[in-house]
Amino acid sequence: MFDPDFDGQKLMFHPDRVAQWLAEGKTSGPLYTELEISNRCNCRCLFCGVDHLVNGTGTIMAPDLAALVFDGLAELGNRSVMICGNGEPLLNPDVVEIVRMAAARMSVSMTTNGVALSPEKLSLIDELEWIRFSINGCDPENYALVHGTGKEVFTRVLANVESAVARKKRLNLAVTIGTQLVLLPENESGAVELARRLKAIGVDYFSIKPYSQHPLSRNRRQIDYRGLLDLEERLRPLEEDGFSIIFRAAAMQRAGTAKSYRSCRGIHFISFITADGAVWECNVFAGDDRFAVGKVGEQTLPEIWCGPVRQRVVDFIEHDFDLGQCRDLCRMEACNRYLWRLENPRPHDNFI
């Protein structure tokens, strides 16, 4: 059974690497990597946080470059990779080969809009620990509005999710098949009916998360979630064994609040690599040269991770960067709260 606490963190399950960081102020490599294998996207979501980057270069990662990435990550002791990024991974024609390469070395997952999950690509789910479909519209009209596509795409996506579930059952696969909706005023009214449809298809969970403002995005939205929290009560009755509702109320209530830590320590445990092989110290600031640490193909990943350029970027982030410029509800927020607490214990922490 997977852990449904999407607002938590799992660093406590990797005490060796955390102990190394506490003792040395650095780690020998990341635990987790987010890998972009396509800069292209076939949706134009009205809330997109990376609208300033997606479809900018149109870069597609080739298998030989992916092999160098996985070789380097394995040497560094990286334990998991999420294939996602600023584009849609299924638009990479070599996605099945790339997933298989990764799965031979580490745990692999994927986030996708699911539009391009053709029968030829469906076998990639065999290698994944989990796949999450981003479905942010609740019917054909609403999907077209939110995703910026034709109305017919909604039906195609649900059919593709259904095909994935059928393959999982037929082959008795271990993959967790999840779905996620970014809660917006535009889709709130249809969320319960969408959850019913997804439950009938047989997905493992339906996650509802808040919008997170990207500091560099052209999209600017302010959403007060206080009036939307009652959606959880309407969704809960749908839960049963085999179908979980993951309503991220804690994240919704934290949205827009100040961070409880003063420096980003999560950078010692995560890496982000774009489709051209560029390595960035923070996924939020991919494209900002202040956060660029190297490029696979010009250097190996171990050379990049342990090199002087990355050390200068780490020093900048830890000592000079203003966290007020960071993304609201950053991916590493829970990890940063945990690491900051380890560095700055509170009274009574010895009373376990």
mmCIF file of C-alpha atoms in Angstrom:
data_model
loop_
_atom_site.group_PDB
_atom_site.id
_atom_site.type_symbol
_atom_site.label_atom_id
_atom_site.label_comp_id
_atom_site.label_asym_id
_atom_site.label_seq_id
_atom_site.Cartn_x
_atom_site.Cartn_y
_atom_site.Cartn_z
ATOM 1 C CA MET A 1 0.000 0.000 0.000
ATOM 2 C CA PHE A 2 1.402 3.401 -0.970
ATOM 3 C CA ASP A 3 1.722 6.252 1.528
ATOM 4 C CA PRO A 4 -1.207 8.642 0.939
ATOM 5 C CA ASP A 5 0.415 11.512 2.855
ATOM 6 C CA PHE A 6 1.297 13.695 -0.111
ATOM 7 C CA ASP A 7 2.002 16.671 2.164
ATOM 8 C CA GLY A 8 4.686 14.845 4.123
ATOM 9 C CA GLN A 9 8.259 13.820 3.344
ATOM 10 C CA LYS A 10 10.251 10.595 3.373
ATOM 11 C CA LEU A 11 13.775 11.686 4.277
ATOM 12 C CA MET A 12 13.541 9.817 7.585
ATOM 13 C CA PHE A 13 13.607 6.582 5.555
ATOM 14 C CA HIS A 14 17.080 7.480 4.252
ATOM 15 C CA PRO A 15 18.979 8.061 7.506
ATOM 16 C CA ASP A 16 22.384 7.342 5.960
ATOM 17 C CA ARG A 17 22.178 10.268 3.563
ATOM 18 C CA VAL A 18 20.627 12.601 6.147
ATOM 19 C CA ALA A 19 23.368 11.687 8.646
ATOM 20 C CA GLN A 20 25.986 12.413 6.004
ATOM 21 C CA TRP A 21 24.487 15.866 5.404
ATOM 22 C CA LEU A 22 24.324 16.607 9.134
ATOM 23 C CA ALA A 23 27.979 15.625 9.582
ATOM 24 C CA GLU A 24 29.446 17.156 6.419
ATOM 25 C CA GLY A 25 26.970 19.810 5.270
ATOM 26 C CA LYS A 26 26.694 18.053 1.911
ATOM 27 C CA THR A 27 25.741 14.699 0.392
ATOM 28 C CA SER A 28 27.497 12.330 -1.993
ATOM 29 C CA GLY A 29 24.580 12.525 -4.420
ATOM 30 C CA PRO A 30 20.844 13.099 -4.741
ATOM 31 C CA LEU A 31 18.246 10.661 -3.500
ATOM 32 C CA TYR A 32 15.612 11.764 -5.978
ATOM 33 C CA THR A 33 15.764 13.275 -9.464
ATOM 34 C CA GLU A 34 13.136 14.925 -11.618
ATOM 35 C CA LEU A 35 13.893 14.296 -15.278
ATOM 36 C CA GLU A 36 12.447 16.172 -18.225
ATOM 37 C CA ILE A 37 12.560 14.114 -21.408
ATOM 38 C CA SER A 38 10.427 16.484 -23.482
ATOM 39 C CA ASN A 39 10.104 20.254 -23.487
ATOM 40 C CA ARG A 40 6.980 20.007 -25.652
ATOM 41 C CA CYS A 41 3.425 19.894 -24.342
ATOM 42 C CA ASN A 42 0.121 19.142 -26.060
ATOM 43 C CA CYS A 43 -1.975 21.090 -23.538
ATOM 44 C CA ARG A 44 -2.125 24.809 -22.778
ATOM 45 C CA CYS A 45 -3.444 24.722 -19.218
ATOM 46 C CA LEU A 46 -4.797 28.021 -17.968
ATOM 47 C CA PHE A 47 -2.928 27.581 -14.672
ATOM 48 C CA CYS A 48 0.384 26.320 -16.129
ATOM 49 C CA GLY A 49 3.277 27.295 -13.895
ATOM 50 C CA VAL A 50 5.946 26.726 -16.535
ATOM 51 C CA ASP A 51 4.310 28.584 -19.409
ATOM 52 C CA HIS A 52 7.505 30.635 -19.686
ATOM 53 C CA LEU A 53 9.513 27.486 -20.481
ATOM 54 C CA VAL A 54 7.296 24.822 -22.033
ATOM 55 C CA ASN A 55 7.483 24.565 -25.837
ATOM 56 C CA GLY A 56 10.285 27.103 -25.681
ATOM 57 C CA THR A 57 12.992 24.886 -27.189
ATOM 58 C CA GLY A 58 10.983 21.842 -28.240
ATOM 59 C CA THR A 59 13.893 19.695 -27.068
ATOM 60 C CA ILE A 60 13.413 15.929 -26.877
ATOM 61 C CA MET A 61 15.930 13.870 -24.865
ATOM 62 C CA ALA A 62 17.606 11.168 -26.946
ATOM 63 C CA PRO A 63 18.165 7.668 -25.503
ATOM 64 C CA ASP A 64 21.961 8.005 -25.588
ATOM 65 C CA LEU A 65 21.791 11.145 -23.453
ATOM 66 C CA ALA A 66 19.298 9.464 -21.112
ATOM 67 C CA ALA A 67 21.740 6.562 -20.724
ATOM 68 C CA LEU A 68 24.468 8.982 -19.612
ATOM 69 C CA VAL A 69 22.042 10.513 -17.121
ATOM 70 C CA PHE A 70 21.119 7.158 -15.597
ATOM 71 C CA ASP A 71 24.745 6.012 -15.488
ATOM 72 C CA GLY A 72 25.660 9.137 -13.563
ATOM 73 C CA LEU A 73 22.683 8.988 -11.222
ATOM 74 C CA ALA A 74 23.389 5.341 -10.386
ATOM 75 C CA GLU A 75 27.031 6.176 -9.623
ATOM 76 C CA LEU A 76 25.865 8.943 -7.270
ATOM 77 C CA GLY A 77 23.510 6.582 -5.443
ATOM 78 C CA ASN A 78 20.315 8.231 -6.672
ATOM 79 C CA ARG A 79 17.391 6.043 -5.624
ATOM 80 C CA SER A 80 14.411 7.347 -7.591
ATOM 81 C CA VAL A 81 13.566 9.333 -10.696
ATOM 82 C CA MET A 82 10.284 10.979 -11.619
ATOM 83 C CA ILE A 83 9.928 11.473 -15.346
ATOM 84 C CA CYS A 84 8.086 14.746 -15.691
ATOM 85 C CA GLY A 85 9.599 18.183 -16.257
ATOM 86 C CA ASN A 86 8.341 21.225 -18.064
ATOM 87 C CA GLY A 87 6.878 19.280 -20.995
ATOM 88 C CA GLU A 88 4.815 16.145 -21.587
ATOM 89 C CA PRO A 89 7.011 13.008 -21.371
ATOM 90 C CA LEU A 90 4.779 10.906 -23.635
ATOM 91 C CA LEU A 91 5.658 13.208 -26.553
ATOM 92 C CA ASN A 92 9.159 11.722 -26.518
ATOM 93 C CA PRO A 93 9.038 8.940 -29.157
ATOM 94 C CA ASP A 94 11.624 6.950 -27.171
ATOM 95 C CA VAL A 95 9.790 7.187 -23.852
ATOM 96 C CA VAL A 96 9.317 3.416 -23.476
ATOM 97 C CA GLU A 97 13.032 2.754 -23.998
ATOM 98 C CA ILE A 98 14.001 5.538 -21.603
ATOM 99 C CA VAL A 99 11.663 4.271 -18.880
ATOM 100 C CA ARG A 100 13.088 0.755 -19.219
ATOM 101 C CA MET A 101 16.644 2.070 -18.963
ATOM 102 C CA ALA A 102 15.795 3.967 -15.798
ATOM 103 C CA ALA A 103 13.923 1.078 -14.195
ATOM 104 C CA ALA A 104 16.976 -1.161 -14.557
ATOM 105 C CA ARG A 105 18.887 1.200 -12.240
ATOM 106 C CA MET A 106 16.416 2.791 -9.788
ATOM 107 C CA SER A 107 12.772 3.346 -8.817
ATOM 108 C CA VAL A 108 10.836 5.165 -11.548
ATOM 109 C CA SER A 109 7.569 7.102 -11.720
ATOM 110 C CA MET A 110 5.871 9.376 -14.231
ATOM 111 C CA THR A 111 3.487 12.302 -14.228
ATOM 112 C CA THR A 112 1.597 12.842 -17.467
ATOM 113 C CA ASN A 113 -1.559 14.362 -18.900
ATOM 114 C CA GLY A 114 -2.150 10.985 -20.544
ATOM 115 C CA VAL A 115 -3.250 12.372 -23.894
ATOM 116 C CA ALA A 116 -0.544 10.571 -25.876
ATOM 117 C CA LEU A 117 -0.645 7.210 -24.048
ATOM 118 C CA SER A 118 -1.034 5.177 -27.212
ATOM 119 C CA PRO A 119 -1.234 1.365 -27.290
ATOM 120 C CA GLU A 120 2.407 1.330 -28.457
ATOM 121 C CA LYS A 121 3.495 3.207 -25.327
ATOM 122 C CA LEU A 122 1.225 1.498 -22.801
ATOM 123 C CA SER A 123 3.812 -1.129 -21.838
ATOM 124 C CA LEU A 124 5.883 1.556 -20.099
ATOM 125 C CA ILE A 125 3.628 1.248 -17.059
ATOM 126 C CA ASP A 126 5.083 -2.240 -16.495
ATOM 127 C CA GLU A 127 8.331 -0.617 -15.314
ATOM 128 C CA LEU A 128 6.871 2.131 -13.118
ATOM 129 C CA GLU A 129 6.273 2.154 -9.373
ATOM 130 C CA TRP A 130 3.563 4.724 -9.994
ATOM 131 C CA ILE A 131 2.029 6.838 -12.722
ATOM 132 C CA ARG A 132 -0.086 9.926 -12.073
ATOM 133 C CA PHE A 133 -2.453 11.350 -14.651
ATOM 134 C CA SER A 134 -3.081 15.087 -14.436
ATOM 135 C CA ILE A 135 -6.786 15.555 -15.199
ATOM 136 C CA ASN A 136 -7.911 19.072 -14.348
ATOM 137 C CA GLY A 137 -11.192 19.228 -16.229
ATOM 138 C CA CYS A 138 -14.268 17.326 -15.120
ATOM 139 C CA ASP A 139 -16.181 16.899 -18.392
ATOM 140 C CA PRO A 140 -15.422 17.577 -22.067
ATOM 141 C CA GLU A 141 -16.301 21.270 -21.929
ATOM 142 C CA ASN A 142 -14.538 21.890 -18.628
ATOM 143 C CA TYR A 143 -11.468 19.950 -19.748
ATOM 144 C CA ALA A 144 -11.235 22.012 -22.923
ATOM 145 C CA LEU A 145 -11.475 25.205 -20.861
ATOM 146 C CA VAL A 146 -8.826 24.252 -18.311
ATOM 147 C CA HIS A 147 -6.410 22.295 -20.523
ATOM 148 C CA GLY A 148 -6.734 24.450 -23.623
ATOM 149 C CA THR A 149 -7.556 21.504 -25.902
ATOM 150 C CA GLY A 150 -10.480 20.238 -27.924
ATOM 151 C CA LYS A 151 -13.455 18.783 -26.071
ATOM 152 C CA GLU A 152 -12.798 15.322 -27.499
ATOM 153 C CA VAL A 153 -9.486 15.052 -25.620
ATOM 154 C CA PHE A 154 -11.248 14.443 -22.287
ATOM 155 C CA THR A 155 -12.811 11.210 -23.565
ATOM 156 C CA ARG A 156 -9.481 10.097 -25.016
ATOM 157 C CA VAL A 157 -7.679 10.655 -21.718
ATOM 158 C CA LEU A 158 -10.211 8.663 -19.717
ATOM 159 C CA ALA A 159 -9.990 5.847 -22.281
ATOM 160 C CA ASN A 160 -6.194 5.851 -21.923
ATOM 161 C CA VAL A 161 -6.453 5.697 -18.123
ATOM 162 C CA GLU A 162 -8.898 2.814 -18.487
ATOM 163 C CA SER A 163 -6.430 0.992 -20.759
ATOM 164 C CA ALA A 164 -3.695 1.416 -18.156
ATOM 165 C CA VAL A 165 -5.922 0.024 -15.401
ATOM 166 C CA ALA A 166 -6.923 -2.924 -17.596
ATOM 167 C CA ARG A 167 -3.280 -3.753 -18.330
ATOM 168 C CA LYS A 168 -2.404 -3.522 -14.655
ATOM 169 C CA LYS A 169 -5.143 -5.991 -13.766
ATOM 170 C CA ARG A 170 -4.446 -8.339 -16.665
ATOM 171 C CA LEU A 171 -0.724 -8.598 -15.938
ATOM 172 C CA ASN A 172 -1.038 -8.240 -12.147
ATOM 173 C CA LEU A 173 1.322 -5.265 -12.171
ATOM 174 C CA ALA A 174 2.477 -3.557 -8.993
ATOM 175 C CA VAL A 175 2.215 -0.044 -10.469
ATOM 176 C CA THR A 176 0.031 2.439 -8.576
ATOM 177 C CA ILE A 177 -2.237 4.317 -10.987
ATOM 178 C CA GLY A 178 -3.262 7.693 -9.645
ATOM 179 C CA THR A 179 -5.026 10.796 -10.873
ATOM 180 C CA GLN A 180 -4.668 14.396 -9.798
ATOM 181 C CA LEU A 181 -6.692 17.564 -10.118
ATOM 182 C CA VAL A 182 -5.419 21.070 -9.403
ATOM 183 C CA LEU A 183 -8.389 22.606 -7.634
ATOM 184 C CA LEU A 184 -9.576 25.802 -9.317
ATOM 185 C CA PRO A 185 -12.773 27.836 -9.173
ATOM 186 C CA GLU A 186 -13.297 26.686 -12.769
ATOM 187 C CA ASN A 187 -13.407 22.944 -11.953
ATOM 188 C CA GLU A 188 -14.598 22.692 -8.346
ATOM 189 C CA SER A 189 -18.250 22.053 -9.190
ATOM 190 C CA GLY A 190 -17.474 18.967 -11.273
ATOM 191 C CA ALA A 191 -14.858 17.350 -9.034
ATOM 192 C CA VAL A 192 -17.187 14.878 -7.317
ATOM 193 C CA GLU A 193 -18.577 13.560 -10.583
ATOM 194 C CA LEU A 194 -15.048 13.222 -11.984
ATOM 195 C CA ALA A 195 -14.060 11.266 -8.876
ATOM 196 C CA ARG A 196 -17.003 8.904 -9.441
ATOM 197 C CA ARG A 197 -15.928 8.286 -13.033
ATOM 198 C CA LEU A 198 -12.326 7.628 -12.031
ATOM 199 C CA LYS A 199 -13.412 5.270 -9.258
ATOM 200 C CA ALA A 200 -15.518 3.326 -11.762
ATOM 201 C CA ILE A 201 -12.515 3.048 -14.077
ATOM 202 C CA GLY A 202 -10.523 1.546 -11.209
ATOM 203 C CA VAL A 203 -7.711 3.985 -10.461
ATOM 204 C CA ASP A 204 -6.027 3.686 -7.079
ATOM 205 C CA TYR A 205 -6.536 7.267 -5.960
ATOM 206 C CA PHE A 206 -7.812 10.724 -6.804
ATOM 207 C CA SER A 207 -5.687 13.546 -5.445
ATOM 208 C CA ILE A 208 -6.873 17.141 -5.179
ATOM 209 C CA LYS A 209 -4.130 19.717 -4.670
ATOM 210 C CA PRO A 210 -3.982 23.507 -4.574
ATOM 211 C CA TYR A 211 -2.670 25.800 -7.266
ATOM 212 C CA SER A 212 0.893 26.911 -6.568
ATOM 213 C CA GLN A 213 2.056 30.235 -7.943
ATOM 214 C CA HIS A 214 5.322 29.945 -9.852
ATOM 215 C CA PRO A 215 7.407 33.114 -9.403
ATOM 216 C CA LEU A 216 8.393 33.216 -13.090
ATOM 217 C CA SER A 217 5.093 32.193 -14.679
ATOM 218 C CA ARG A 218 3.141 34.543 -16.915
ATOM 219 C CA ASN A 219 -0.007 33.137 -15.318
ATOM 220 C CA ARG A 220 -0.890 35.009 -12.146
ATOM 221 C CA ARG A 221 -3.696 33.656 -9.999
ATOM 222 C CA GLN A 222 -4.807 34.176 -6.415
ATOM 223 C CA ILE A 223 -7.158 31.537 -5.037
ATOM 224 C CA ASP A 224 -8.715 31.673 -1.590
ATOM 225 C CA TYR A 225 -9.184 28.014 -0.687
ATOM 226 C CA ARG A 226 -11.166 28.682 2.466
ATOM 227 C CA GLY A 227 -14.385 28.545 0.478
ATOM 228 C CA LEU A 228 -13.415 25.308 -1.290
ATOM 229 C CA LEU A 229 -12.389 23.133 1.659
ATOM 230 C CA ASP A 230 -15.890 21.680 2.041
ATOM 231 C CA LEU A 231 -15.259 19.722 -1.169
ATOM 232 C CA GLU A 232 -13.420 17.176 0.960
ATOM 233 C CA GLU A 233 -16.618 16.276 2.810
ATOM 234 C CA ARG A 234 -18.406 15.691 -0.500
ATOM 235 C CA LEU A 235 -15.609 13.473 -1.786
ATOM 236 C CA ARG A 236 -14.978 11.314 1.294
ATOM 237 C CA PRO A 237 -18.058 9.065 0.889
ATOM 238 C CA LEU A 238 -16.538 7.764 -2.355
ATOM 239 C CA GLU A 239 -13.550 6.280 -0.549
ATOM 240 C CA GLU A 240 -13.326 2.531 -0.073
ATOM 241 C CA ASP A 241 -10.722 -0.224 -0.183
ATOM 242 C CA GLY A 242 -8.841 0.172 -3.432
ATOM 243 C CA PHE A 243 -9.818 3.802 -4.024
ATOM 244 C CA SER A 244 -8.383 6.645 -1.951
ATOM 245 C CA ILE A 245 -9.317 10.303 -1.869
ATOM 246 C CA ILE A 246 -6.236 12.430 -1.163
ATOM 247 C CA PHE A 247 -7.505 15.905 -0.403
ATOM 248 C CA ARG A 248 -4.548 18.128 0.360
ATOM 249 C CA ALA A 249 -6.257 20.453 2.797
ATOM 250 C CA ALA A 250 -3.054 21.092 4.754
ATOM 251 C CA ALA A 251 -1.346 22.427 1.627
ATOM 252 C CA MET A 252 -4.380 24.531 0.769
ATOM 253 C CA GLN A 253 -4.328 26.108 4.211
ATOM 254 C CA ARG A 254 -0.581 26.781 3.942
ATOM 255 C CA ALA A 255 -0.852 28.447 0.537
ATOM 256 C CA GLY A 256 0.369 32.030 0.668
ATOM 257 C CA THR A 257 1.870 31.728 4.159
ATOM 258 C CA ALA A 258 5.491 32.426 5.102
ATOM 259 C CA LYS A 259 7.950 29.543 5.140
ATOM 260 C CA SER A 260 8.980 28.252 8.573
ATOM 261 C CA TYR A 261 12.611 27.702 7.546
ATOM 262 C CA ARG A 262 15.222 30.262 6.579
ATOM 263 C CA SER A 263 17.297 28.383 4.032
ATOM 264 C CA CYS A 264 16.773 25.664 1.443
ATOM 265 C CA ARG A 265 18.535 22.454 2.520
ATOM 266 C CA GLY A 266 16.530 20.163 0.258
ATOM 267 C CA ILE A 267 18.899 20.910 -2.634
ATOM 268 C CA HIS A 268 21.327 18.368 -1.139
ATOM 269 C CA PHE A 269 18.864 15.547 -1.801
ATOM 270 C CA ILE A 270 17.289 16.347 -5.186
ATOM 271 C CA SER A 271 18.372 17.118 -8.728
ATOM 272 C CA PHE A 272 16.553 18.404 -11.796
ATOM 273 C CA ILE A 273 17.679 17.679 -15.357
ATOM 274 C CA THR A 274 16.111 19.141 -18.479
ATOM 275 C CA ALA A 275 15.765 17.470 -21.866
ATOM 276 C CA ASP A 276 18.997 18.999 -23.193
ATOM 277 C CA GLY A 277 20.983 17.464 -20.313
ATOM 278 C CA ALA A 278 21.296 20.706 -18.353
ATOM 279 C CA VAL A 279 21.375 20.237 -14.569
ATOM 280 C CA TRP A 280 19.696 22.794 -12.316
ATOM 281 C CA GLU A 281 20.022 23.141 -8.582
ATOM 282 C CA CYS A 282 16.321 24.030 -8.288
ATOM 283 C CA ASN A 283 13.520 22.869 -10.582
ATOM 284 C CA VAL A 284 11.606 26.121 -10.032
ATOM 285 C CA PHE A 285 14.441 28.192 -11.451
ATOM 286 C CA ALA A 286 15.357 26.059 -14.461
ATOM 287 C CA GLY A 287 16.357 28.533 -17.134
ATOM 288 C CA ASP A 288 17.835 30.984 -14.626
ATOM 289 C CA ASP A 289 21.612 30.885 -15.051
ATOM 290 C CA ARG A 290 22.129 31.514 -11.336
ATOM 291 C CA PHE A 291 20.903 27.944 -10.737
ATOM 292 C CA ALA A 292 22.722 26.180 -13.616
ATOM 293 C CA VAL A 293 25.385 23.724 -12.425
ATOM 294 C CA GLY A 294 26.442 21.841 -15.550
ATOM 295 C CA LYS A 295 25.408 19.789 -18.543
ATOM 296 C CA VAL A 296 25.460 16.022 -18.970
ATOM 297 C CA GLY A 297 27.513 15.170 -22.046
ATOM 298 C CA GLU A 298 29.973 17.934 -21.337
ATOM 299 C CA GLN A 299 30.646 16.504 -17.866
ATOM 300 C CA THR A 300 29.518 13.406 -16.014
ATOM 301 C CA LEU A 301 26.899 13.822 -13.315
ATOM 302 C CA PRO A 302 29.378 12.934 -10.531
ATOM 303 C CA GLU A 303 31.706 15.638 -11.871
ATOM 304 C CA ILE A 304 28.831 18.118 -11.852
ATOM 305 C CA TRP A 305 27.518 17.173 -8.406
ATOM 306 C CA CYS A 306 30.928 17.373 -6.735
ATOM 307 C CA GLY A 307 32.313 20.212 -8.836
ATOM 308 C CA PRO A 308 33.093 23.839 -7.984
ATOM 309 C CA VAL A 309 30.271 25.338 -10.075
ATOM 310 C CA ARG A 310 27.614 23.453 -8.163
ATOM 311 C CA GLN A 311 29.260 24.316 -4.849
ATOM 312 C CA ARG A 312 29.095 28.010 -5.731
ATOM 313 C CA VAL A 313 25.401 27.688 -6.614
ATOM 314 C CA VAL A 314 24.683 25.790 -3.383
ATOM 315 C CA ASP A 315 26.447 28.500 -1.378
ATOM 316 C CA PHE A 316 24.387 31.164 -3.165
ATOM 317 C CA ILE A 317 21.095 29.384 -2.436
ATOM 318 C CA GLU A 318 21.915 28.629 1.199
ATOM 319 C CA HIS A 319 23.371 32.000 2.131
ATOM 320 C CA ASP A 320 22.246 34.706 -0.290
ATOM 321 C CA PHE A 321 19.005 33.661 -1.962
ATOM 322 C CA ASP A 322 15.818 35.274 -0.657
ATOM 323 C CA LEU A 323 13.260 32.523 0.002
ATOM 324 C CA GLY A 324 10.566 35.106 -0.568
ATOM 325 C CA GLN A 325 11.292 34.697 -4.269
ATOM 326 C CA CYS A 326 10.665 30.950 -4.143
ATOM 327 C CA ARG A 327 7.565 29.126 -5.311
ATOM 328 C CA ASP A 328 4.644 28.941 -2.971
ATOM 329 C CA LEU A 329 4.215 25.339 -1.749
ATOM 330 C CA CYS A 330 7.566 24.295 -3.188
ATOM 331 C CA ARG A 331 8.087 20.580 -3.832
ATOM 332 C CA MET A 332 10.770 20.396 -1.132
ATOM 333 C CA GLU A 333 8.879 22.381 1.499
ATOM 334 C CA ALA A 334 8.167 19.465 3.849
ATOM 335 C CA CYS A 335 11.759 18.237 3.487
ATOM 336 C CA ASN A 336 13.046 21.714 4.269
ATOM 337 C CA ARG A 337 10.911 21.988 7.400
ATOM 338 C CA TYR A 338 12.276 18.632 8.580
ATOM 339 C CA LEU A 339 15.912 19.477 7.816
ATOM 340 C CA TRP A 340 15.660 22.909 9.396
ATOM 341 C CA ARG A 341 14.267 21.308 12.558
ATOM 342 C CA LEU A 342 17.198 18.881 12.655
ATOM 343 C CA GLU A 343 19.590 21.812 12.435
ATOM 344 C CA ASN A 344 17.598 23.960 14.832
ATOM 345 C CA PRO A 345 16.011 21.679 17.464
ATOM 346 C CA ARG A 346 13.282 23.011 19.677
ATOM 347 C CA PRO A 347 12.944 22.668 23.438
ATOM 348 C CA HIS A 348 11.723 19.227 24.530
ATOM 349 C CA ASP A 349 12.777 17.494 21.274
ATOM 350 C CA ASN A 350 14.646 14.891 23.333
ATOM 351 C CA PHE A 351 11.337 13.701 24.757
ATOM 352 C CA ILE A 352 10.603 11.373 21.851
#
